[in-house]
CSV table of N, CA and C in Angstrom, one decimal:
chain,number,residue,atom,x,y,z
A,4,UNK,N,106.8,-125.6,-18.5
A,4,UNK,CA,107.4,-124.9,-19.6
A,4,UNK,C,107.3,-125.1,-21.0
A,5,UNK,N,107.5,-124.6,-21.6
A,5,UNK,CA,107.5,-124.8,-23.2
A,5,UNK,C,108.9,-124.5,-24.0
A,6,UNK,N,109.1,-125.1,-24.6
A,6,UNK,CA,110.6,-124.8,-25.3
A,6,UNK,C,110.2,-125.3,-26.9
A,7,UNK,N,110.7,-124.3,-27.5
A,7,UNK,CA,110.7,-123.9,-28.8
A,7,UNK,C,111.8,-123.6,-29.8
A,8,UNK,N,112.5,-124.6,-30.6
A,8,UNK,CA,113.4,-124.2,-31.4
A,8,UNK,C,113.2,-124.2,-32.9
A,9,UNK,N,114.0,-123.8,-33.6
A,9,UNK,CA,114.1,-124.4,-35.3
A,9,UNK,C,115.2,-125.4,-35.4
A,10,UNK,N,116.2,-125.3,-36.8
A,10,UNK,CA,116.9,-126.2,-36.8
A,10,UNK,C,118.2,-126.1,-35.9
A,11,UNK,N,118.8,-124.9,-35.5
A,11,UNK,CA,120.0,-124.4,-34.9
A,11,UNK,C,119.9,-124.0,-33.3
A,12,UNK,N,118.7,-123.5,-32.9
A,12,UNK,CA,118.5,-122.7,-31.9
A,12,UNK,C,117.4,-122.5,-31.2
A,13,UNK,N,117.3,-122.2,-30.1
A,13,UNK,CA,116.1,-122.2,-29.2
A,13,UNK,C,115.8,-120.7,-29.8
A,14,UNK,N,114.1,-120.7,-29.8
A,14,UNK,CA,113.1,-119.6,-30.3
A,14,UNK,C,112.2,-119.0,-28.8
A,15,UNK,N,112.0,-119.9,-28.0
A,15,UNK,CA,111.3,-119.5,-27.3
A,15,UNK,C,111.5,-120.8,-25.7
A,16,UNK,N,111.4,-120.0,-25.1
A,16,UNK,CA,111.5,-120.6,-23.3
A,16,UNK,C,110.5,-120.0,-22.8
A,17,UNK,N,109.5,-120.5,-22.1
A,17,UNK,CA,108.7,-119.9,-21.3
A,17,UNK,C,107.6,-120.6,-20.7
A,18,UNK,N,107.0,-120.0,-19.5
A,18,UNK,CA,106.3,-120.8,-18.7
A,18,UNK,C,104.8,-121.0,-18.8
A,19,UNK,N,103.9,-121.9,-18.6
A,19,UNK,CA,102.8,-122.1,-19.2
A,19,UNK,C,102.0,-120.8,-18.7
A,20,UNK,N,101.1,-120.3,-19.6
A,20,UNK,CA,100.7,-119.0,-19.2
A,20,UNK,C,101.3,-117.6,-18.9
A,21,UNK,N,102.5,-117.7,-19.5
A,21,UNK,CA,103.3,-116.4,-19.8
A,21,UNK,C,102.9,-115.6,-20.4
A,22,UNK,N,102.8,-114.3,-20.1
A,22,UNK,CA,102.8,-112.9,-20.8
A,22,UNK,C,103.6,-112.8,-22.3
A,23,UNK,N,102.9,-112.7,-23.4
A,23,UNK,CA,103.6,-112.2,-24.6
A,23,UNK,C,104.1,-113.9,-25.2
A,24,UNK,N,103.2,-114.7,-24.6
A,24,UNK,CA,104.1,-115.7,-25.7
A,24,UNK,C,103.3,-116.1,-27.3
A,25,UNK,N,103.9,-116.2,-27.8
A,25,UNK,CA,103.5,-116.2,-29.3
A,25,UNK,C,102.7,-117.3,-29.5
A,26,UNK,N,102.4,-117.7,-30.3
A,26,UNK,CA,101.2,-118.7,-31.0
A,26,UNK,C,101.9,-119.9,-31.5
A,27,UNK,N,102.2,-120.6,-30.1
A,27,UNK,CA,102.6,-122.2,-30.1
A,27,UNK,C,102.1,-123.4,-31.1
A,28,UNK,N,101.1,-122.9,-31.5
A,28,UNK,CA,100.4,-124.2,-32.2
A,28,UNK,C,101.3,-124.1,-33.8
A,29,UNK,N,101.7,-123.4,-34.2
A,29,UNK,CA,102.4,-123.5,-35.7
A,29,UNK,C,103.5,-124.4,-35.1
A,30,UNK,N,104.0,-124.9,-34.0
A,30,UNK,CA,105.7,-125.5,-34.0
A,30,UNK,C,105.2,-127.1,-33.5
A,31,UNK,N,106.0,-127.8,-34.5
A,31,UNK,CA,105.4,-129.3,-34.3
A,31,UNK,C,106.1,-129.6,-32.8
A,32,UNK,N,105.8,-130.9,-32.0
A,32,UNK,CA,106.1,-131.4,-31.2
A,32,UNK,C,107.2,-132.6,-31.3
A,33,UNK,N,108.4,-132.4,-31.0
A,33,UNK,CA,109.5,-133.1,-31.3
A,33,UNK,C,110.6,-133.6,-30.3
A,34,UNK,N,109.9,-134.5,-29.4
A,34,UNK,CA,111.0,-134.7,-28.0
A,34,UNK,C,112.1,-135.2,-28.3
A,35,UNK,N,112.7,-135.6,-29.9
A,35,UNK,CA,114.2,-135.9,-30.0
A,35,UNK,C,114.5,-134.8,-30.7
A,36,UNK,N,114.3,-133.4,-30.3
A,36,UNK,CA,115.0,-132.4,-31.4
A,36,UNK,C,116.3,-132.3,-30.6
A,37,UNK,N,117.5,-132.1,-31.1
A,37,UNK,CA,118.4,-132.1,-30.0
A,37,UNK,C,119.0,-130.7,-29.3
A,38,UNK,N,118.2,-129.7,-30.1
A,38,UNK,CA,118.5,-128.5,-29.6
A,38,UNK,C,117.0,-128.5,-28.2
A,39,UNK,N,116.3,-128.8,-28.4
A,39,UNK,CA,115.2,-128.9,-27.3
A,39,UNK,C,115.7,-130.1,-26.2
A,40,UNK,N,116.4,-131.0,-26.4
A,40,UNK,CA,116.7,-132.3,-25.4
A,40,UNK,C,118.1,-131.5,-24.8
A,41,UNK,N,119.2,-130.6,-25.4
A,41,UNK,CA,120.4,-129.7,-24.7
A,41,UNK,C,119.4,-128.7,-23.8
A,42,UNK,N,118.7,-127.9,-24.4
A,42,UNK,CA,117.8,-127.4,-23.4
A,42,UNK,C,116.8,-127.6,-22.1
A,43,UNK,N,116.8,-128.9,-22.5
A,43,UNK,CA,115.8,-129.3,-21.8
A,43,UNK,C,116.9,-129.6,-20.1
A,44,UNK,N,118.1,-130.5,-20.6
A,44,UNK,CA,119.3,-131.0,-19.7
A,44,UNK,C,119.8,-129.8,-19.3
A,45,UNK,N,120.0,-128.9,-19.8
A,45,UNK,CA,120.6,-127.6,-19.1
A,45,UNK,C,119.7,-127.1,-18.2
A,46,UNK,N,118.4,-126.7,-18.4
A,46,UNK,CA,117.6,-126.3,-17.4
A,46,UNK,C,117.3,-127.3,-16.4
A,47,UNK,N,117.1,-128.2,-16.6
A,47,UNK,CA,116.8,-129.7,-15.5
A,47,UNK,C,118.5,-129.4,-14.5
A,48,UNK,N,119.9,-129.3,-15.2
A,48,UNK,CA,120.7,-128.5,-14.1
A,48,UNK,C,120.5,-127.5,-13.5
A,49,UNK,N,120.4,-126.5,-13.9
A,49,UNK,CA,120.0,-125.4,-13.4
A,49,UNK,C,119.1,-125.4,-12.2
A,50,UNK,N,117.9,-126.0,-12.2
A,50,UNK,CA,117.0,-125.8,-11.2
A,50,UNK,C,117.3,-127.1,-10.6
A,51,UNK,N,118.5,-128.1,-10.3
A,51,UNK,CA,119.1,-128.6,-9.5
A,51,UNK,C,120.5,-127.8,-9.2
A,52,UNK,N,120.6,-126.7,-9.6
A,52,UNK,CA,122.2,-126.3,-8.5
A,52,UNK,C,123.0,-126.4,-9.1
A,53,UNK,N,123.4,-127.1,-10.4
A,53,UNK,CA,124.6,-127.5,-11.3
A,53,UNK,C,125.2,-126.7,-12.1
A,54,UNK,N,124.2,-126.0,-12.5
A,54,UNK,CA,124.5,-125.0,-13.3
A,54,UNK,C,123.6,-123.6,-13.4
A,55,UNK,N,125.1,-122.4,-13.6
A,55,UNK,CA,124.2,-121.1,-13.7
A,55,UNK,C,124.5,-120.6,-14.9
A,56,UNK,N,125.3,-120.8,-15.8
A,56,UNK,CA,125.3,-120.2,-17.0
A,56,UNK,C,125.2,-121.4,-18.3
A,57,UNK,N,124.4,-120.8,-19.6
A,57,UNK,CA,123.9,-122.1,-20.4
A,57,UNK,C,124.8,-122.0,-21.7
A,58,UNK,N,125.0,-122.9,-22.4
A,58,UNK,CA,125.4,-123.1,-23.5
A,58,UNK,C,124.6,-123.4,-24.8
A,59,UNK,N,123.6,-123.4,-24.5
A,59,UNK,CA,122.6,-124.1,-25.7
A,59,UNK,C,122.6,-122.8,-26.5
A,60,UNK,N,122.5,-122.7,-28.1
A,60,UNK,CA,122.3,-121.6,-29.1
A,60,UNK,C,120.6,-121.1,-28.8
A,61,UNK,N,120.7,-119.7,-28.5
A,61,UNK,CA,119.5,-119.1,-28.9
A,61,UNK,C,119.5,-118.4,-30.1
A,62,UNK,N,118.1,-118.1,-30.2
A,62,UNK,CA,118.2,-117.1,-31.8
A,62,UNK,C,117.1,-116.1,-31.3
A,63,UNK,N,117.6,-115.0,-30.8
A,63,UNK,CA,116.9,-113.5,-30.7
A,63,UNK,C,116.5,-112.6,-31.7
A,64,UNK,N,116.8,-113.4,-32.6
A,64,UNK,CA,116.6,-112.4,-34.3
A,64,UNK,C,114.9,-111.9,-34.4
A,65,UNK,N,113.9,-112.6,-33.6
A,65,UNK,CA,112.7,-112.2,-33.9
A,65,UNK,C,112.4,-110.9,-33.3
A,66,UNK,N,113.2,-110.4,-32.7
A,66,UNK,CA,112.9,-108.8,-32.1
A,66,UNK,C,113.3,-107.7,-32.9
A,67,UNK,N,113.0,-106.4,-32.5
A,67,UNK,CA,113.1,-105.2,-33.0
A,67,UNK,C,114.8,-105.0,-32.8
A,68,UNK,N,115.7,-104.5,-33.0
A,68,UNK,CA,116.8,-103.8,-33.3
A,68,UNK,C,117.4,-103.5,-31.4
A,69,UNK,N,116.0,-102.7,-31.2
A,69,UNK,CA,115.8,-102.2,-29.5
A,69,UNK,C,116.0,-103.5,-28.7
A,70,UNK,N,114.9,-104.1,-28.7
A,70,UNK,CA,115.0,-105.3,-28.2
A,70,UNK,C,116.1,-106.1,-28.0
A,71,UNK,N,116.4,-106.3,-29.4
A,71,UNK,CA,117.9,-107.1,-29.3
A,71,UNK,C,119.0,-106.8,-28.3
A,72,UNK,N,119.0,-105.3,-28.6
A,72,UNK,CA,120.0,-104.4,-27.6
A,72,UNK,C,119.9,-104.9,-26.2
A,73,UNK,N,118.6,-104.9,-25.9
A,73,UNK,CA,118.2,-105.1,-24.2
A,73,UNK,C,118.9,-106.7,-24.2
A,74,UNK,N,117.9,-107.5,-24.8
A,74,UNK,CA,118.2,-108.8,-24.8
A,74,UNK,C,119.6,-109.3,-24.6
A,75,UNK,N,121.0,-108.7,-25.4
A,75,UNK,CA,122.3,-108.6,-25.4
A,75,UNK,C,122.3,-108.3,-23.8
A,76,UNK,N,122.1,-107.4,-23.5
A,76,UNK,CA,122.4,-106.8,-22.0
A,76,UNK,C,121.9,-108.3,-21.0
A,77,UNK,N,120.7,-108.2,-21.0
A,77,UNK,CA,120.3,-109.2,-19.8
A,77,UNK,C,121.2,-110.2,-19.9
A,78,UNK,N,121.8,-110.9,-21.2
A,78,UNK,CA,122.8,-111.7,-21.3
A,78,UNK,C,124.3,-112.0,-20.6
A,79,UNK,N,124.2,-110.6,-20.4
A,79,UNK,CA,125.6,-110.0,-19.4
A,79,UNK,C,125.4,-109.8,-18.2
A,80,UNK,N,124.2,-110.3,-17.2
A,80,UNK,CA,124.2,-109.5,-16.0
A,80,UNK,C,124.5,-111.2,-15.3
A,81,UNK,N,125.5,-111.5,-14.1
A,81,UNK,CA,125.9,-112.1,-13.8
A,81,UNK,C,125.1,-113.3,-13.2
A,82,UNK,N,125.0,-114.5,-12.5
A,82,UNK,CA,124.2,-115.1,-12.3
A,82,UNK,C,123.8,-114.7,-10.8
A,83,UNK,N,123.1,-114.5,-10.1
A,83,UNK,CA,122.8,-114.2,-8.5
A,83,UNK,C,122.8,-112.7,-8.4
A,84,UNK,N,123.3,-112.0,-9.5
A,84,UNK,CA,123.2,-110.5,-9.4
A,84,UNK,C,121.9,-110.0,-9.7
A,85,UNK,N,121.7,-108.5,-9.5
A,85,UNK,CA,120.4,-108.2,-10.2
A,85,UNK,C,121.1,-106.7,-10.6
A,86,UNK,N,120.3,-106.2,-11.8
A,86,UNK,CA,120.1,-104.8,-12.3
A,86,UNK,C,119.0,-103.9,-12.6
A,87,UNK,N,119.0,-102.7,-12.2
A,87,UNK,CA,117.9,-102.0,-12.5
A,87,UNK,C,117.6,-101.8,-14.2
A,88,UNK,N,116.5,-101.6,-14.5
A,88,UNK,CA,115.9,-101.3,-15.7
A,88,UNK,C,116.7,-100.1,-16.2
A,89,UNK,N,116.9,-98.9,-15.3
A,89,UNK,CA,117.7,-97.7,-15.5
A,89,UNK,C,119.4,-98.1,-15.8
A,90,UNK,N,119.8,-99.2,-15.0
A,90,UNK,CA,121.0,-99.4,-15.2
A,90,UNK,C,121.2,-100.3,-17.2
A,91,UNK,N,120.3,-100.8,-17.5
A,91,UNK,CA,120.2,-101.7,-18.7
A,91,UNK,C,120.0,-100.1,-19.8
A,92,UNK,N,119.0,-99.6,-19.4
A,92,UNK,CA,118.7,-98.7,-20.2
A,92,UNK,C,120.3,-97.3,-20.4
A,93,UNK,N,120.7,-97.1,-19.2
A,93,UNK,CA,122.1,-96.5,-19.8
A,93,UNK,C,123.4,-97.3,-20.5
A,94,UNK,N,123.3,-98.4,-19.7
A,94,UNK,CA,124.3,-99.8,-20.5
A,94,UNK,C,124.1,-99.6,-21.8
A,95,UNK,N,123.0,-99.7,-22.6
A,95,UNK,CA,122.4,-99.5,-24.2
A,95,UNK,C,122.7,-98.3,-24.9
A,96,UNK,N,123.0,-97.3,-24.2
A,96,UNK,CA,123.2,-96.2,-24.5
A,96,UNK,C,122.2,-95.3,-24.9
A,97,UNK,N,121.1,-95.7,-24.4
A,97,UNK,CA,119.3,-95.4,-24.1
A,97,UNK,C,119.2,-95.0,-22.4
A,98,UNK,N,119.4,-93.7,-22.3
A,98,UNK,CA,119.2,-93.6,-20.8
A,98,UNK,C,117.7,-93.4,-20.3
A,99,UNK,N,117.3,-92.6,-21.6
A,99,UNK,CA,115.9,-92.2,-21.3
A,99,UNK,C,115.0,-93.1,-21.8
A,100,UNK,N,115.3,-94.2,-21.9
A,100,UNK,CA,114.6,-95.3,-22.4
A,100,UNK,C,113.8,-96.4,-21.4
A,101,UNK,N,113.8,-95.9,-20.1
A,101,UNK,CA,113.6,-96.7,-19.2
A,101,UNK,C,112.5,-98.2,-19.4
A,102,UNK,N,111.0,-97.1,-19.5
A,102,UNK,CA,110.3,-97.6,-20.0
A,102,UNK,C,110.2,-98.6,-21.0
A,103,UNK,N,110.7,-98.4,-22.0
A,103,UNK,CA,111.0,-99.1,-23.1
A,103,UNK,C,112.1,-100.4,-22.9
A,104,UNK,N,112.8,-99.9,-22.0
A,104,UNK,CA,113.2,-101.3,-21.9
A,104,UNK,C,112.8,-102.2,-20.8
A,105,UNK,N,111.6,-101.8,-20.0
A,105,UNK,CA,110.9,-102.8,-19.7
A,105,UNK,C,110.3,-103.4,-20.3
A,106,UNK,N,109.5,-102.7,-21.4
A,106,UNK,CA,108.7,-103.8,-22.2
A,106,UNK,C,109.4,-104.5,-23.2
A,107,UNK,N,110.8,-104.2,-23.5
A,107,UNK,CA,111.7,-105.2,-24.1
A,107,UNK,C,112.0,-106.7,-23.4
A,108,UNK,N,111.8,-105.9,-22.3
A,108,UNK,CA,112.3,-107.2,-20.8
A,108,UNK,C,111.3,-108.5,-20.6
A,109,UNK,N,110.1,-107.7,-20.4
A,109,UNK,CA,108.9,-108.3,-20.4
A,109,UNK,C,108.7,-109.2,-21.9
A,110,UNK,N,109.3,-108.9,-22.6
A,110,UNK,CA,109.2,-109.7,-24.0
A,110,UNK,C,110.2,-110.7,-24.5
A,111,UNK,N,111.2,-110.8,-23.6
A,111,UNK,CA,112.3,-111.4,-23.8
A,111,UNK,C,111.3,-112.9,-24.2
A,112,UNK,N,111.9,-113.7,-24.8
A,112,UNK,CA,111.2,-115.0,-25.8
A,112,UNK,C,111.9,-116.0,-25.0
A,113,UNK,N,113.1,-115.8,-24.1
A,113,UNK,CA,113.8,-117.2,-23.9
A,113,UNK,C,114.4,-116.9,-22.5
A,114,UNK,N,112.8,-116.9,-21.7
A,114,UNK,CA,112.7,-117.0,-20.1
A,114,UNK,C,114.4,-117.8,-19.3
A,115,UNK,N,114.7,-117.3,-18.5
A,115,UNK,CA,115.7,-118.0,-17.5
A,115,UNK,C,117.2,-118.0,-18.1
A,116,UNK,N,117.2,-118.6,-19.6
A,116,UNK,CA,118.2,-118.7,-20.3
A,116,UNK,C,119.1,-116.9,-20.6
A,117,UNK,N,117.8,-116.3,-20.9
A,117,UNK,CA,118.4,-114.7,-21.2
A,117,UNK,C,117.6,-114.6,-19.6
A,118,UNK,N,118.2,-113.9,-18.9
A,118,UNK,CA,117.9,-113.7,-17.7
A,118,UNK,C,116.9,-112.9,-17.0
A,119,UNK,N,116.3,-112.4,-17.7
A,119,UNK,CA,115.0,-111.2,-17.8
A,119,UNK,C,114.8,-111.2,-16.1
A,120,UNK,N,114.5,-112.2,-15.1
A,120,UNK,CA,114.3,-112.2,-13.7
A,120,UNK,C,115.5,-111.6,-12.7
A,121,UNK,N,116.6,-111.2,-13.3
A,121,UNK,CA,117.4,-110.5,-12.7
A,121,UNK,C,117.7,-109.0,-12.9
A,122,UNK,N,116.2,-108.7,-13.3
A,122,UNK,CA,116.1,-107.2,-13.5
A,122,UNK,C,114.8,-106.4,-12.5
A,123,UNK,N,115.6,-105.5,-11.8
A,123,UNK,CA,114.7,-105.1,-10.6
A,123,UNK,C,114.5,-103.5,-10.8
A,124,UNK,N,113.7,-103.2,-9.7
A,124,UNK,CA,113.3,-101.7,-10.0
A,124,UNK,C,114.4,-100.9,-9.4
A,125,UNK,N,114.1,-99.8,-9.8
A,125,UNK,CA,115.9,-98.9,-9.1
A,125,UNK,C,115.9,-99.0,-7.8
A,126,UNK,N,114.9,-99.2,-6.8
A,126,UNK,CA,115.2,-99.4,-5.4
A,126,UNK,C,115.5,-100.6,-5.2
A,127,UNK,N,115.6,-101.9,-5.8
A,127,UNK,CA,116.0,-102.8,-5.8
A,127,UNK,C,114.4,-103.8,-6.0
A,128,UNK,N,113.4,-103.1,-6.0
A,128,UNK,CA,112.3,-103.8,-5.4
A,128,UNK,C,112.0,-105.1,-6.9
A,129,UNK,N,111.2,-106.2,-6.3
A,129,UNK,CA,110.9,-106.8,-7.2
A,129,UNK,C,109.5,-106.4,-7.9
A,130,UNK,N,110.0,-106.1,-9.3
A,130,UNK,CA,108.9,-105.7,-10.3
A,130,UNK,C,108.4,-107.0,-11.1
A,131,UNK,N,107.6,-106.7,-12.0
A,131,UNK,CA,106.8,-107.3,-13.1
A,131,UNK,C,107.8,-108.6,-13.5
A,132,UNK,N,107.1,-109.5,-13.7
A,132,UNK,CA,107.8,-110.5,-14.6
A,132,UNK,C,107.1,-111.6,-15.4
A,133,UNK,N,107.1,-111.4,-16.7
A,133,UNK,CA,106.2,-112.5,-17.6
A,133,UNK,C,105.7,-113.5,-16.7
A,134,UNK,N,106.7,-114.1,-16.5
A,134,UNK,CA,106.3,-115.4,-15.9
A,134,UNK,C,105.6,-115.5,-14.1
A,135,UNK,N,105.4,-114.4,-13.7
A,135,UNK,CA,104.9,-114.3,-12.8
A,135,UNK,C,105.5,-113.8,-11.8
A,136,UNK,N,105.6,-113.0,-10.9
A,136,UNK,CA,106.6,-112.4,-9.6
A,136,UNK,C,106.9,-113.2,-8.9
A,137,UNK,N,106.2,-114.7,-8.1
A,137,UNK,CA,106.2,-115.6,-7.5
A,137,UNK,C,107.6,-116.6,-8.2
A,138,UNK,N,107.6,-116.3,-9.4
A,138,UNK,CA,108.4,-117.4,-10.3
A,138,UNK,C,110.0,-116.4,-10.0
A,139,UNK,N,109.9,-115.0,-10.3
A,139,UNK,CA,111.2,-114.8,-10.5
A,139,UNK,C,111.8,-114.4,-8.5
A,140,UNK,N,111.0,-114.2,-7.9
A,140,UNK,CA,111.5,-114.2,-6.7
A,140,UNK,C,112.0,-115.6,-6.3
A,141,UNK,N,111.4,-117.0,-6.9
A,141,UNK,CA,112.0,-118.3,-6.5
A,141,UNK,C,113.5,-118.1,-7.4
A,142,UNK,N,113.4,-117.8,-8.9
A,142,UNK,CA,114.9,-118.0,-9.3
A,142,UNK,C,115.4,-117.2,-8.3
A,143,UNK,N,116.0,-115.7,-8.2
A,143,UNK,CA,116.3,-115.5,-7.6
A,143,UNK,C,117.1,-115.9,-6.5
A,144,UNK,N,116.3,-116.7,-5.8
A,144,UNK,CA,116.5,-117.5,-4.3
A,144,UNK,C,117.6,-118.5,-4.9
A,145,UNK,N,117.1,-119.2,-5.3
A,145,UNK,CA,117.8,-120.3,-6.5
A,145,UNK,C,118.9,-120.0,-7.4
A,146,UNK,N,119.2,-118.6,-7.6
A,146,UNK,CA,120.4,-118.1,-8.0
A,146,UNK,C,121.7,-118.1,-6.8
A,147,UNK,N,120.8,-117.6,-5.4
A,147,UNK,CA,121.5,-117.1,-4.7
A,147,UNK,C,122.5,-118.3,-3.7
A,148,UNK,N,121.9,-119.5,-4.1
A,148,UNK,CA,122.9,-120.5,-3.6
A,148,UNK,C,123.5,-121.3,-4.8
A,149,UNK,N,123.4,-120.9,-6.1
A,149,UNK,CA,124.7,-121.2,-6.9
A,149,UNK,C,126.1,-121.0,-6.6
């Protein structure tokens, strides 16, 4: 995984080779960055089954207002639960924008911490995930044990 932060918050958390990844060459490597260290520790705890919520600050301001509304809705999905794209579109007051919600979910810049992996098809089907469908399934299985 790659983590990127500015002085105050995470701006990217993604898997190697993830779809919609930004150009990361502009960001310096800083293993001692306090936000990156906090995020790495919280993710370690998550993968060890010791954490289901995250406290590290995130910056989602690089998205459009619509994307930001979708990403805010993602943050409200309970660990271990799943929600459909349609439910999210209704929840943000854009009931007919299901495809646009899907696009925003796919461009979520903070994987796992902003839990886009908890979004499924209307019939509960495991639909696409920018980090790869096997990872989505694995994350949901992990959360079912938290």
